[in-house]
Tab-separated table of C-alpha atoms in Angstrom:
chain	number	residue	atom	x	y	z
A	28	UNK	CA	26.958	27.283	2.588
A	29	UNK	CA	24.171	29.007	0.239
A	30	UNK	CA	24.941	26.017	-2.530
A	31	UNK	CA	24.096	23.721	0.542
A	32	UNK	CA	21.252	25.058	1.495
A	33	UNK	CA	19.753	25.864	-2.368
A	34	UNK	CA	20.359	21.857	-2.427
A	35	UNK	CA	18.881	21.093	0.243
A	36	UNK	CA	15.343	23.739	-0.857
A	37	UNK	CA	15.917	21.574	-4.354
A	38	UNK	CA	15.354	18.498	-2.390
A	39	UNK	CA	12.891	19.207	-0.445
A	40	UNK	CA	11.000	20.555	-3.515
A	41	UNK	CA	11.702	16.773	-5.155
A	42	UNK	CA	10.541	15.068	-1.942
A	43	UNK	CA	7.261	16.993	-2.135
A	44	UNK	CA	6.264	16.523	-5.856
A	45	UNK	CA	6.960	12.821	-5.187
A	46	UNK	CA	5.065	12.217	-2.509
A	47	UNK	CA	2.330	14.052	-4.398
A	48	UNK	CA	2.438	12.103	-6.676
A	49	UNK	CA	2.638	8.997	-4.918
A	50	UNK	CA	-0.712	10.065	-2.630
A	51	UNK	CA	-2.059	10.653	-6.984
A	52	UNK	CA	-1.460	7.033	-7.368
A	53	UNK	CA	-2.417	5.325	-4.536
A	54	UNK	CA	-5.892	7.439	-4.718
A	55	UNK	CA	-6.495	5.692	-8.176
A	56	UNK	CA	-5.312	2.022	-6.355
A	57	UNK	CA	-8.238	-0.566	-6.714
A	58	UNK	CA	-8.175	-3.762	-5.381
A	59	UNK	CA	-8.469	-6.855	-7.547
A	60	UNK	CA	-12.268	-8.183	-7.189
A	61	UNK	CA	-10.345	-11.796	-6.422
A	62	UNK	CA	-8.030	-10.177	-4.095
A	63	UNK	CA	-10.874	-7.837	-2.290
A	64	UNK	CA	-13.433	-11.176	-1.952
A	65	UNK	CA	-10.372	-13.446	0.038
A	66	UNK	CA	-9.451	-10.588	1.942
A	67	UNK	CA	-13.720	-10.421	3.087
A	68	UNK	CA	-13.254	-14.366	4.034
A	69	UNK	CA	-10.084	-13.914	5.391
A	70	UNK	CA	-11.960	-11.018	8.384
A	71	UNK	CA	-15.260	-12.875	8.006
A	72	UNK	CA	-15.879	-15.999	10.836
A	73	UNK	CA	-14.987	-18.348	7.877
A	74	UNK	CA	-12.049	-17.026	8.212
A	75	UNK	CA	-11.337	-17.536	11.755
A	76	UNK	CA	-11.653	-20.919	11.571
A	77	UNK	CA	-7.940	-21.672	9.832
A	78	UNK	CA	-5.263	-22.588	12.383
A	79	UNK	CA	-2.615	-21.351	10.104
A	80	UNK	CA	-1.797	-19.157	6.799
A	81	UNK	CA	-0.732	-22.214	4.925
A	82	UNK	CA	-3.721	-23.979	5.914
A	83	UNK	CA	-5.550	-20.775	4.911
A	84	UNK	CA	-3.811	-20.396	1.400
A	85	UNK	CA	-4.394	-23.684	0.915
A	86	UNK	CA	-8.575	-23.256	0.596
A	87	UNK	CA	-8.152	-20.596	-1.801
């Protein structure tokens, strides 16, 4: 039972130095100045005006 539970406590500890280091990289996460200006169209009016995401993809 103890090696179970010190196993579990060792996972745990793993679980929280990932995610800590997964909040470390998504904080540093930029968006691609291409990417970031069709997302803006895409919530913009112009963007509104596209009856479907192929026809969407399409005019970019």
């Amino acid at each position: 039972m103890k090696k179970i539970y010190e196993s579990i406590e060792f996972l745990k500890e793993q679980v929280l130095e990932m995610r800590s280091e997964l909040d470390e990289i998504v904080g540093r996460q930029e968006l691609d100045p291409d990417y970031e200006e069709k997302l803006k169209r895409l919530l913009s009016e112009e963007g509104t005006r596209y009856r479907s995401v192929d026809e969407f993809e399409a005019a970019f």
